[in-house]
Coordinates of C-alpha atoms and ligand atoms in Angstrom, one line a residue:
X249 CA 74.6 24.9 4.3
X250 CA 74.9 28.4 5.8
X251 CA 75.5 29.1 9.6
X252 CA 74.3 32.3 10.6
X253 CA 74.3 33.8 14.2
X254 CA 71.6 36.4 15.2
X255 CA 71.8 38.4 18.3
X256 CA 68.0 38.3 18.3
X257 CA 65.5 36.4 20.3
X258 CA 64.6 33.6 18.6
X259 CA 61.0 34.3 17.9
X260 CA 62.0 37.4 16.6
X261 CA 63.7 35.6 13.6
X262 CA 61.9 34.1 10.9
X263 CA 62.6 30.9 9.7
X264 CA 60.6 27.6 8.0
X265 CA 60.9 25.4 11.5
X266 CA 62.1 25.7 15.2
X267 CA 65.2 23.0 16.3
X268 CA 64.6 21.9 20.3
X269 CA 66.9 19.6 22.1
X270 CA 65.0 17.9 25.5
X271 CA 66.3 15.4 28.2
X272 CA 64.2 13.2 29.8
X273 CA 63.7 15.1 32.6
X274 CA 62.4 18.3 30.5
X275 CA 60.1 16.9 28.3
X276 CA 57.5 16.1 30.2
X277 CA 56.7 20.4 30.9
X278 CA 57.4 20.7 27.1
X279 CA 54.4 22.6 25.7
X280 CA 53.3 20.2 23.9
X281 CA 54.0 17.3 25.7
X282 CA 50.5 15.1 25.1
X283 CA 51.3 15.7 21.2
X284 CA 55.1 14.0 21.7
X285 CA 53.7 11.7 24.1
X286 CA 51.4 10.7 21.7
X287 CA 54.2 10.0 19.2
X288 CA 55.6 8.2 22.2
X289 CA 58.6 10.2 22.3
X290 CA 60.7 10.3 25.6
X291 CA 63.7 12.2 25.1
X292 CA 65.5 10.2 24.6
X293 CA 69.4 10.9 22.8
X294 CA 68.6 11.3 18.9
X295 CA 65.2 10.6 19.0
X296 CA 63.5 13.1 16.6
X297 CA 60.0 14.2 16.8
X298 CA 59.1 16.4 13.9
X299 CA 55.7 18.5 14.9
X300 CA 54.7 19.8 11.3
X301 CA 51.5 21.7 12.6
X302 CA 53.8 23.8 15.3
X303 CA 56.9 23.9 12.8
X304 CA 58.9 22.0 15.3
X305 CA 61.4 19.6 15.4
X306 CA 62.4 18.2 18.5
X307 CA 65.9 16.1 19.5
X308 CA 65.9 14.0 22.8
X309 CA 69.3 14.3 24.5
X310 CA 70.0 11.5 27.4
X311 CA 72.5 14.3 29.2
X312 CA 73.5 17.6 28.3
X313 CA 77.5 17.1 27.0
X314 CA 79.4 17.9 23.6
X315 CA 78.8 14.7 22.6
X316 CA 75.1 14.2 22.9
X317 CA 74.6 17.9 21.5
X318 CA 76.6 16.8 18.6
X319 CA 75.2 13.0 17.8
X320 CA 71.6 15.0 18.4
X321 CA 72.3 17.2 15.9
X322 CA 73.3 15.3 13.4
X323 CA 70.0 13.4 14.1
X324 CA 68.0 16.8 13.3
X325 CA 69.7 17.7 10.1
X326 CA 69.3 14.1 9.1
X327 CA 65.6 14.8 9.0
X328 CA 65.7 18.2 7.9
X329 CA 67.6 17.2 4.7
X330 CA 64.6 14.9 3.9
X331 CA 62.2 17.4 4.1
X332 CA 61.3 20.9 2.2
X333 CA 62.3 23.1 4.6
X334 CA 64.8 25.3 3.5
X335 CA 65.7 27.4 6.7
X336 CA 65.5 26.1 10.4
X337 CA 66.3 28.3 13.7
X338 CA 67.4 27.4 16.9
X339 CA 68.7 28.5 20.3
X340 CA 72.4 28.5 21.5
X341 CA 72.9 26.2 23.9
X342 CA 75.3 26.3 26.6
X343 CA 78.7 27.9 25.5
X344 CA 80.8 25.0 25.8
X345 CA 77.7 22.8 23.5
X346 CA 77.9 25.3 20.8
X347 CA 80.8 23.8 18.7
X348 CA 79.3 20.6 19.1
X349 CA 76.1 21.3 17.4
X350 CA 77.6 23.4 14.7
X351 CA 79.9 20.2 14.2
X352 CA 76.6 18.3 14.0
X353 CA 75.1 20.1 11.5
X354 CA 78.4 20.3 9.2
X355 CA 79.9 16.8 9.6
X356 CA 76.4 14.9 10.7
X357 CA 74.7 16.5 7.3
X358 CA 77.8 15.2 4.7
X359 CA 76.7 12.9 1.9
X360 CA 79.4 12.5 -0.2
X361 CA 76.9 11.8 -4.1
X362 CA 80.1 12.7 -6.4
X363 CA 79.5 9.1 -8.1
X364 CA 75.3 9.1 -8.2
X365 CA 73.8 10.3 -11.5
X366 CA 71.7 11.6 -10.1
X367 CA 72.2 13.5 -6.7
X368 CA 69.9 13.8 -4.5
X369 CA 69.2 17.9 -3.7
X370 CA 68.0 19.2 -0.3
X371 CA 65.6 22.3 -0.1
X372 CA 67.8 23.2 3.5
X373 CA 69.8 26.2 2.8
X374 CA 70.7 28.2 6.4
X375 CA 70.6 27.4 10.3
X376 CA 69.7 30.6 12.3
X377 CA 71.0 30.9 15.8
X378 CA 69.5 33.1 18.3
X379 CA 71.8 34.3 20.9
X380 CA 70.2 37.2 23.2
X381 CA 72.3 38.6 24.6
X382 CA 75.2 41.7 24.1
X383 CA 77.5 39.5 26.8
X384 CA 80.2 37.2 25.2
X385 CA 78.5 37.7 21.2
X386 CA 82.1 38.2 19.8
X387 CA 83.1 34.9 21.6
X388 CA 80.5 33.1 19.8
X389 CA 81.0 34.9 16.4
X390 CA 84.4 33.0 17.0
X391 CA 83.3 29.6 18.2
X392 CA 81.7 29.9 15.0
X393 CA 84.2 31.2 12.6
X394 CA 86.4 28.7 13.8
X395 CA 84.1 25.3 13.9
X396 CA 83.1 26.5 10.1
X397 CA 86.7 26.4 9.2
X398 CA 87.6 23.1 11.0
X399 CA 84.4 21.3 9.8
X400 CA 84.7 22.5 6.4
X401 CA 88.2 21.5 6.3
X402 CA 87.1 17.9 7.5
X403 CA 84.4 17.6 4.6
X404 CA 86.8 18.4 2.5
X405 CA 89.6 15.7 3.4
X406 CA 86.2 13.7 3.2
X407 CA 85.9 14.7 -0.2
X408 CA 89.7 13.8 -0.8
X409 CA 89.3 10.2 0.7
X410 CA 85.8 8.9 -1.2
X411 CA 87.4 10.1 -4.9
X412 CA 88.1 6.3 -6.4
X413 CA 91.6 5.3 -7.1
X414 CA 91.1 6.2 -11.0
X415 CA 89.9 9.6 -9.6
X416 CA 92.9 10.5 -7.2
X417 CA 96.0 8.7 -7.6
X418 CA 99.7 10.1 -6.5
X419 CA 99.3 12.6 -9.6
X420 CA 95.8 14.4 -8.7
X421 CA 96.9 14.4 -5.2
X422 CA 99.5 16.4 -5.8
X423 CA 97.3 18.8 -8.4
X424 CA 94.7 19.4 -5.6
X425 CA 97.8 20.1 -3.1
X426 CA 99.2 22.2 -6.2
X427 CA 94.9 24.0 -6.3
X428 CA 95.1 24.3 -2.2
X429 CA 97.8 26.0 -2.3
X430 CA 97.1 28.3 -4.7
X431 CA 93.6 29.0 -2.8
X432 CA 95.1 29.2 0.5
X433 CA 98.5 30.7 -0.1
X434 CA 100.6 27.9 0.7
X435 CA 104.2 27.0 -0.6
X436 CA 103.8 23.6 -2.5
X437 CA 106.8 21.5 -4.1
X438 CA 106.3 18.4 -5.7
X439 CA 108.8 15.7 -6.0
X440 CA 108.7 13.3 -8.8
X441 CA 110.2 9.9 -9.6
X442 CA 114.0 11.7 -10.7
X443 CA 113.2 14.1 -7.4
X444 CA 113.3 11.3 -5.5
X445 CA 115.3 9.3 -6.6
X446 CA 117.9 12.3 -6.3
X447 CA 116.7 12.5 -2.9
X448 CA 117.4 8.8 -1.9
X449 CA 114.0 8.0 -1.2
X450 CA 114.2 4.2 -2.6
X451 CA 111.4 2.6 0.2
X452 CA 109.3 4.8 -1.5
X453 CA 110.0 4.5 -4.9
X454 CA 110.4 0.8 -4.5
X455 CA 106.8 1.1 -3.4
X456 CA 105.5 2.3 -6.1
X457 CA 107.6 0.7 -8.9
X458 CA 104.9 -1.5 -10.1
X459 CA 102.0 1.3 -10.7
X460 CA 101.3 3.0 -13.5
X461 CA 100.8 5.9 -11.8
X462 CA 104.4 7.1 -10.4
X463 CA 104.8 8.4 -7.2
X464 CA 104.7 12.2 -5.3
X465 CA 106.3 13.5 -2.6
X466 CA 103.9 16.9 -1.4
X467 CA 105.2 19.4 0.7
X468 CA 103.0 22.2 1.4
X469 CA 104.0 25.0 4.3
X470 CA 102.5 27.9 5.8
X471 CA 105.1 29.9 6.9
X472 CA 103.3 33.3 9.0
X473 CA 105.3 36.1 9.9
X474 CA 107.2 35.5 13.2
X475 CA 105.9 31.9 14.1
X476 CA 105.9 30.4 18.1
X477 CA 106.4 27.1 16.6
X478 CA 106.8 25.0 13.9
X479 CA 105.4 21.5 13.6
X480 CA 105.6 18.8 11.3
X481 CA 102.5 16.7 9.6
X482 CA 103.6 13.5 7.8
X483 CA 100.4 11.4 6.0
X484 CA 100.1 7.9 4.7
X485 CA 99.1 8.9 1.0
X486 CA 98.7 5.3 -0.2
X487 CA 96.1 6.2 -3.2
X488 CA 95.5 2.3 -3.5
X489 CA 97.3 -0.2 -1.9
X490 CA 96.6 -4.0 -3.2
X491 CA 99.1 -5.7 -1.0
X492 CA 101.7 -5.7 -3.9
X493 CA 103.1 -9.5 -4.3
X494 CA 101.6 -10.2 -0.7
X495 CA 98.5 -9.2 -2.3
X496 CA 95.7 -8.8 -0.2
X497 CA 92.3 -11.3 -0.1
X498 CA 89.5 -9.6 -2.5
X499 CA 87.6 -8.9 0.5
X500 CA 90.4 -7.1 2.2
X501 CA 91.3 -4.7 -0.6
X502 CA 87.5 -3.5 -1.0
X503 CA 87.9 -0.1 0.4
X504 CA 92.0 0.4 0.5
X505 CA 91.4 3.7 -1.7
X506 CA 91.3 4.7 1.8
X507 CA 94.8 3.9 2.8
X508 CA 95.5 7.6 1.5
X509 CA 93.8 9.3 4.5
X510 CA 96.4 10.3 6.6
X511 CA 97.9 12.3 3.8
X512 CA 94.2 13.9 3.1
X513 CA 93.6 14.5 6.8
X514 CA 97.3 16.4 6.9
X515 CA 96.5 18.8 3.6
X516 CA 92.8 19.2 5.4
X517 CA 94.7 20.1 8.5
X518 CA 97.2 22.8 6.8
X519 CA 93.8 24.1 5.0
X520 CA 92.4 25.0 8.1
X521 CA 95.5 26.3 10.0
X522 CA 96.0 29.1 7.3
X523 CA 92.3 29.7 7.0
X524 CA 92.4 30.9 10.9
X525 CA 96.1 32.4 10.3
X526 CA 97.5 30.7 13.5
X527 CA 100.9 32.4 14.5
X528 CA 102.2 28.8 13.3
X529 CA 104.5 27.5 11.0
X530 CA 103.1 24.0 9.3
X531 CA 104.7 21.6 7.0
X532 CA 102.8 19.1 5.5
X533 CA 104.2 16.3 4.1
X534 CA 102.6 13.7 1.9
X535 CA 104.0 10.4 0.6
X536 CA 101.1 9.9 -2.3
X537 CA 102.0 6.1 -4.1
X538 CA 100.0 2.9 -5.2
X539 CA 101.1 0.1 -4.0
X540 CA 99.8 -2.7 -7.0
X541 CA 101.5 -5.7 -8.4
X542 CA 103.2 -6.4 -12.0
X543 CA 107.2 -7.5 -13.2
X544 CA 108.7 -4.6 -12.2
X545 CA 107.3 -4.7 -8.5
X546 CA 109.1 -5.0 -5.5
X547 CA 109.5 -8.1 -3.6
X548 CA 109.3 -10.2 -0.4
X549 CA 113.3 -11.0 0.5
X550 CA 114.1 -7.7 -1.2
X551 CA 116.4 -4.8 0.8
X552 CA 115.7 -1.3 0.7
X553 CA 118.1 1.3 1.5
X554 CA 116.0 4.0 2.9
X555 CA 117.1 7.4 2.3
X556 CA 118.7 7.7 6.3
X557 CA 120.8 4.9 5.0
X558 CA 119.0 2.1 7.2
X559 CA 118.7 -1.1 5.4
X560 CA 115.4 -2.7 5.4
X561 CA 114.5 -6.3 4.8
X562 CA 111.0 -6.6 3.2
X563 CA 109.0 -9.8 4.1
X564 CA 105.6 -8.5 3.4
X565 CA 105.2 -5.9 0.8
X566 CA 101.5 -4.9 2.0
X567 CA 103.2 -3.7 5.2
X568 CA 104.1 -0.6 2.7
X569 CA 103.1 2.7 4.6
X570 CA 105.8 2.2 6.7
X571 CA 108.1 1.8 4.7
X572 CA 107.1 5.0 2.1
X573 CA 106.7 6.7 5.8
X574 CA 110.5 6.0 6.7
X575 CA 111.5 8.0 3.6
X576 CA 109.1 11.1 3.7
X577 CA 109.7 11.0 7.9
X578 CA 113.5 11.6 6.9
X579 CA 112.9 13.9 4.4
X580 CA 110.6 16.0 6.8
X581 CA 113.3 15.6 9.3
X582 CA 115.7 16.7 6.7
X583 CA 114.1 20.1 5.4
X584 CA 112.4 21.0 8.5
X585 CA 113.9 21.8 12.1
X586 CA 110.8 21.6 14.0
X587 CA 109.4 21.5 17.3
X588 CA 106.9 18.8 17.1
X589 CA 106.7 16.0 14.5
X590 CA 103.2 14.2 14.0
X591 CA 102.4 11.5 11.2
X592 CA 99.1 10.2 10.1
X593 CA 98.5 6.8 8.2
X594 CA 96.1 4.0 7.9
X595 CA 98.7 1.8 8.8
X596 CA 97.5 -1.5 10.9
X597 CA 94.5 -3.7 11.0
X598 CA 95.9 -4.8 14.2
X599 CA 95.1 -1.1 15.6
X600 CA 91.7 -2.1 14.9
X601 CA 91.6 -5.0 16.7
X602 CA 93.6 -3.7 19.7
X603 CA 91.0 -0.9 19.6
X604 CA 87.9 -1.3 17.5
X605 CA 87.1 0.7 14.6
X606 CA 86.1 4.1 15.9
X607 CA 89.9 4.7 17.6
X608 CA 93.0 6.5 16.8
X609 CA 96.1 4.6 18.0
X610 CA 98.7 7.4 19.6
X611 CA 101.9 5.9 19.9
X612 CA 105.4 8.0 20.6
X613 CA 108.0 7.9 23.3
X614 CA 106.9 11.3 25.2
X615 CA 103.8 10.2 27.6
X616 CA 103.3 13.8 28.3
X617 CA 102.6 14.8 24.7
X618 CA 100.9 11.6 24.3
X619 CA 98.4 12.5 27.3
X620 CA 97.9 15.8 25.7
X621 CA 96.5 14.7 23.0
X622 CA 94.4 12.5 24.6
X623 CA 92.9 15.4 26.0
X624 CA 93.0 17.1 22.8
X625 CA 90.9 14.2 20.8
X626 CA 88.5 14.0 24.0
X627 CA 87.6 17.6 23.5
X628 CA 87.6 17.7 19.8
X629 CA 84.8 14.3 19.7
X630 CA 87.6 12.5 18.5
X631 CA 88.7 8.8 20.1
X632 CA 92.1 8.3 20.6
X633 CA 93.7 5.7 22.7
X634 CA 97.1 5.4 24.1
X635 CA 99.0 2.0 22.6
X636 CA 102.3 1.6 24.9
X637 CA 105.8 1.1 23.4
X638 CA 107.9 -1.6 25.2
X639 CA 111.5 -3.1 25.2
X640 CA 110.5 -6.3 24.3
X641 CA 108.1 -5.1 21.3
X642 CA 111.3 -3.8 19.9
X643 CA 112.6 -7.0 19.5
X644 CA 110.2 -8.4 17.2
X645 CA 111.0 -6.3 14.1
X646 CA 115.0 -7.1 14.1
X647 CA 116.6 -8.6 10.8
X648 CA 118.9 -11.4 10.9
X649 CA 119.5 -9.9 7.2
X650 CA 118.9 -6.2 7.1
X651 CA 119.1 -3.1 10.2
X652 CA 115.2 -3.7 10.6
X653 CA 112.7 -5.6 9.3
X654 CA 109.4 -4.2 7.5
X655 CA 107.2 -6.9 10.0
X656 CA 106.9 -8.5 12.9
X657 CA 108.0 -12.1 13.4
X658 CA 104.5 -12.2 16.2
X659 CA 101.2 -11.8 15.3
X660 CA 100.1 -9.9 18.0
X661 CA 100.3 -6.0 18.7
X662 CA 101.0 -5.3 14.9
X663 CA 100.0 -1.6 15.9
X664 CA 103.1 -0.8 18.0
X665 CA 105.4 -2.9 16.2
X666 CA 104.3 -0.8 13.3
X667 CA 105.4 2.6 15.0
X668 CA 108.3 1.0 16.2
X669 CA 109.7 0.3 12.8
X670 CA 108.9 3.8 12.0
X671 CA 111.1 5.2 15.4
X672 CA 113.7 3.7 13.4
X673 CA 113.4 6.8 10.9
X674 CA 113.0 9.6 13.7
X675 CA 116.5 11.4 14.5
X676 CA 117.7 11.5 18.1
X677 CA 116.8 15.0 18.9
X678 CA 113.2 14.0 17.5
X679 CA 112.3 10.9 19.4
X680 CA 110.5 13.3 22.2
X681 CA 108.7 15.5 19.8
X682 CA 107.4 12.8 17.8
X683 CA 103.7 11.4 17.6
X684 CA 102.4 8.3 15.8
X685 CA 98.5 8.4 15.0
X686 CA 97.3 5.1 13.2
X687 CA 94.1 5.6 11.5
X688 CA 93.3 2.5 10.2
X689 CA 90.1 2.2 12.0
X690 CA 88.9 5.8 12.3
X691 CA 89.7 7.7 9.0
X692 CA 87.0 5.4 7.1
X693 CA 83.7 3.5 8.4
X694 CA 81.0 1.9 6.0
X695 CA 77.9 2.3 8.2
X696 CA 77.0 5.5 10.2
X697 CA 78.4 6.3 13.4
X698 CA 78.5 9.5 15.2
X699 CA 78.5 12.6 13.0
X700 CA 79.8 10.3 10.2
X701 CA 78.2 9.0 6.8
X702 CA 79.5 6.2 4.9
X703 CA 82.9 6.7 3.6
X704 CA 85.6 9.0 5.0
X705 CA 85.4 10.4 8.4
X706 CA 88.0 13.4 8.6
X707 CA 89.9 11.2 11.2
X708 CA 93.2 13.4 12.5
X709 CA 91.9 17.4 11.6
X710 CA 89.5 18.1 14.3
X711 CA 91.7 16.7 17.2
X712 CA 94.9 18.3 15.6
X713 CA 93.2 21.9 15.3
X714 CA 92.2 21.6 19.2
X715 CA 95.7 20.9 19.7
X716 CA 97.0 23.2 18.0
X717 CA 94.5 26.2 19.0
X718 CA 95.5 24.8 22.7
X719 CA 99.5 25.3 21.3
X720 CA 98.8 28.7 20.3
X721 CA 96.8 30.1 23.1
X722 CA 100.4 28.9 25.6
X723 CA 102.4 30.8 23.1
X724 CA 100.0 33.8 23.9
X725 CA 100.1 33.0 27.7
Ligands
LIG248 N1 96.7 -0.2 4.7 C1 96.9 -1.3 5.4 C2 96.3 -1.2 6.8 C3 94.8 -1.2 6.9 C4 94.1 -2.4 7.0 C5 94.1 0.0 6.9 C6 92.7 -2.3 7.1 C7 92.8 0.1 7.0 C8 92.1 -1.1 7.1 C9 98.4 -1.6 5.6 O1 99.2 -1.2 4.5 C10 98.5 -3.1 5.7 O2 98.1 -3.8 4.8 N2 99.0 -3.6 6.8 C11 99.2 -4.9 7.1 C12 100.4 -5.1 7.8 C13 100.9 -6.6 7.9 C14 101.3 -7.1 6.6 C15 102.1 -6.6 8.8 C16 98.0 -5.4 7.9 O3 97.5 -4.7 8.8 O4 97.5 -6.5 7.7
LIG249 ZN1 99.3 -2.7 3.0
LIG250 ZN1 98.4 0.4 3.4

């Protein structure tokens, strides 16, 4: 779909059907209030009342916020895309709404039909906005520029995460890093089985022993003239992940093609940073490996060596992120001085449960940094919450056997524990520039919610660009 900003009035442009957002409180003068009172509408958020006769289309919002402009939205283009319209026009907003209904339209009109035989087509082509006025025109040409590039950048780790496992395994990931950074003028290297093994990375080769589809190590950078920072993105690229030996319950493993998200959302992330040419350097790091079951695979009671020499006794081999995220965290750490380290993954159920399934867990030792990206997911329409490391936690994962063990000997607060194995792979001088977002819950949901269709949400790129854009705009300060 096409986004196009006019600095026209709007009934000066000419288009199939007119987009209207209404509270309660303003529908009631709406000119043709007895016709939506008739359809008993009340303005209430996402209702949609489509007026065919006036070419109308009109979205209730309880309160006008980001996030009620953006659910509404993604209620309208809903419609739209079932109809034969083919161009609709609306009115900016508010300044500070715009992104949000830009977002709606994007993210809330993604169907992912790659598998259908037949996909379904949509006769909507381009959304006109009218903005009337000379004042502040450039700043909206760049709300829109950028929201284009961060939405588009989200659709596309969406693409990445809904390809099956026979579609995208640690191979084609690391072709479409290989395609992305042709496209987008990024450095790529790939590491392969002798790579890594050169590279002492035996948690993650020990991970992926039992595939038939070896593992990749994916480093892509954008390296900009004269950078104010450098950060580091680390994702989960699990491409499948059956449990190995601790294989999972059939009902469990439905859907685990998702368990590569975090390494999607971080080559979706690094896709948009160098389409708006921040003055940042990013690394992107992916650890792309099936976990799956067979002779050759790796074992409960084994002992890994990972590559910052800390032993690590396995006791469940479908607690595997972690351990392929100890290796690629020290390689990062290794390659890369930078000054912030972030890592994605679909690491825990028990983030899910702490949180529910719409919630990134942040975990990390700096509160500060934590808090800022509270703020940052907040403004981006993103949920994070804030799951507290503590002394005792720490306790949990020791090995009478090995330095660490790869689970908890507790059931409870398998979130944390998780990212305290991991702390175990963060250097010193990192531990305060270090964040841990699981997206177990958030990166993939089966029924709607939000501005998101079955399948994979995009969970990690829009709250990382507002961070990031936030990062930039200090450096220019
Ligand atoms: N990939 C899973 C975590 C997961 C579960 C993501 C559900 C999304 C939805 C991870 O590798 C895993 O299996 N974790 C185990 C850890 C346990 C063995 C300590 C889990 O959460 O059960
Ligand atoms: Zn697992
Ligand atoms: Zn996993």
């Amino acid at each position: 779909m096409n986004v196009e900003l006019y600095n026209q009035p709007l009934s000066s442009i000419i288009a199939d059907i007119t987009i209207e957002f209404v509270t309660p409180q303003q529908w009631e003068t709406h000119p043709h209030a007895p016709l939506l009172s008739m359809a008993k509408f009340e303005g209430k958020s996402e209702q949609i009342c489509l007026l065919h006769e006036h070419k109308l289309i009109v979205c209730g919002l309880d309160n006008e916020s980001s996030d009620e402009y953006r659910s509404a939205m993604t209620s309208v283009i809903k419609t739209l895309l079932d109809t034969n319209y083919t161009c609709a026009k609306l009115c900016i907003p508010k300044e500070i709404y715009f992104h949000a209904v830009i977002e709606g339209a994007l993210l809330g009109g993604y169907k992912f039909q790659e598998y259908k035989s037949k996909p379904k087509t949509s006769s909507l082509q381009t959304l006109f906005f009218a903005y009337n006025s000379q004042y502040d025109f450039e700043h909206f040409q760049s709300i829109l520029h950028q929201t284009l590039i961060v939405s588009k950048a989200t659709n596309f780790v969406r693409d990445l995460v809904n390809q099956t496992p026979y579609d995208m395994t640690p191979q084609t990931m690391a072709i479409t890093a290989e395609a992305l950074a042709q496209t987008n003028n990024l450095e790529c290297t790939i590491l392969d089985v002798n790579s890594l093994e050169s590279e002492n990375m035996n948690a993650m080769l020990a991970v992926g022993r039992a595939s038939v589809n070896p593992p990749r190590l994916i480093h892509l950078a954008y390296k900009p003239n004269n950078p104010k920072k450098v950060i580091t993105l680390v994702g989960k690229g699990l491409t499948y992940d059956s449990g190995g030996l601790s294989l999972k319950a059939a009902t469990s493993m439905v859907t685990m093609k998702m368990d590569k998200a975090g390494g999607c959302a971080v080559m979706g992330i690094i896709k948009a940073i160098s389409e708006l040419s921040l003055d940042i350097e990013v690394h992107a790091f992916v650890g792309a490996v099936e976990n799956m079951i067979g002779g050759n695979a790796y074992k409960p009671d084994d002992v890994l060596v990972a590559k910052n020499g800390k032993t690590i006794e396995v006791r469940n081999t479908d607690a595997e992120g972690r351990l392929v995220l100890a290796d690629v965290l020290g390689y990062a750490q290794e390659k890369v001085k930078a000054d912030y380290i972030f890592d994605y993954a679909t690491l825990t159920g028990a983030c899910m449960v702490a949180l529910g399934p719409y919630t990134t867990g942040v975990m990390g030792h700096n509160e500060e940094l934590k808090r800022s990206w509270l703020q940052a997911a907040e403004a981006s329409g993103e949920y994070c919450g804030n799951l507290p490391f503590n002394p005792h936690l720490k306790k949990l994962i020791k090995s009478d056997l090995a330095d660490v063990c790869n689970v908890s000997s507790k059931p409870y607060g398998g979130a944390i524990t998780a990212a305290l194995f991991l702390d175990n792979f963060i250097d010193e001088d990192m531990k305060q520039k270090w964040i841990h977002f699981d997206i177990a819950g958030s990166a993939y949901t089966e029924s709607a919610w939000d501005v998101h269709t079955y399948g994979g949400t995009g969970a990690g790129v829009r709250m990382t660009l507002e961070w990031l854009l936030k990062l930039q705009q200090q450096g220019n300060n």
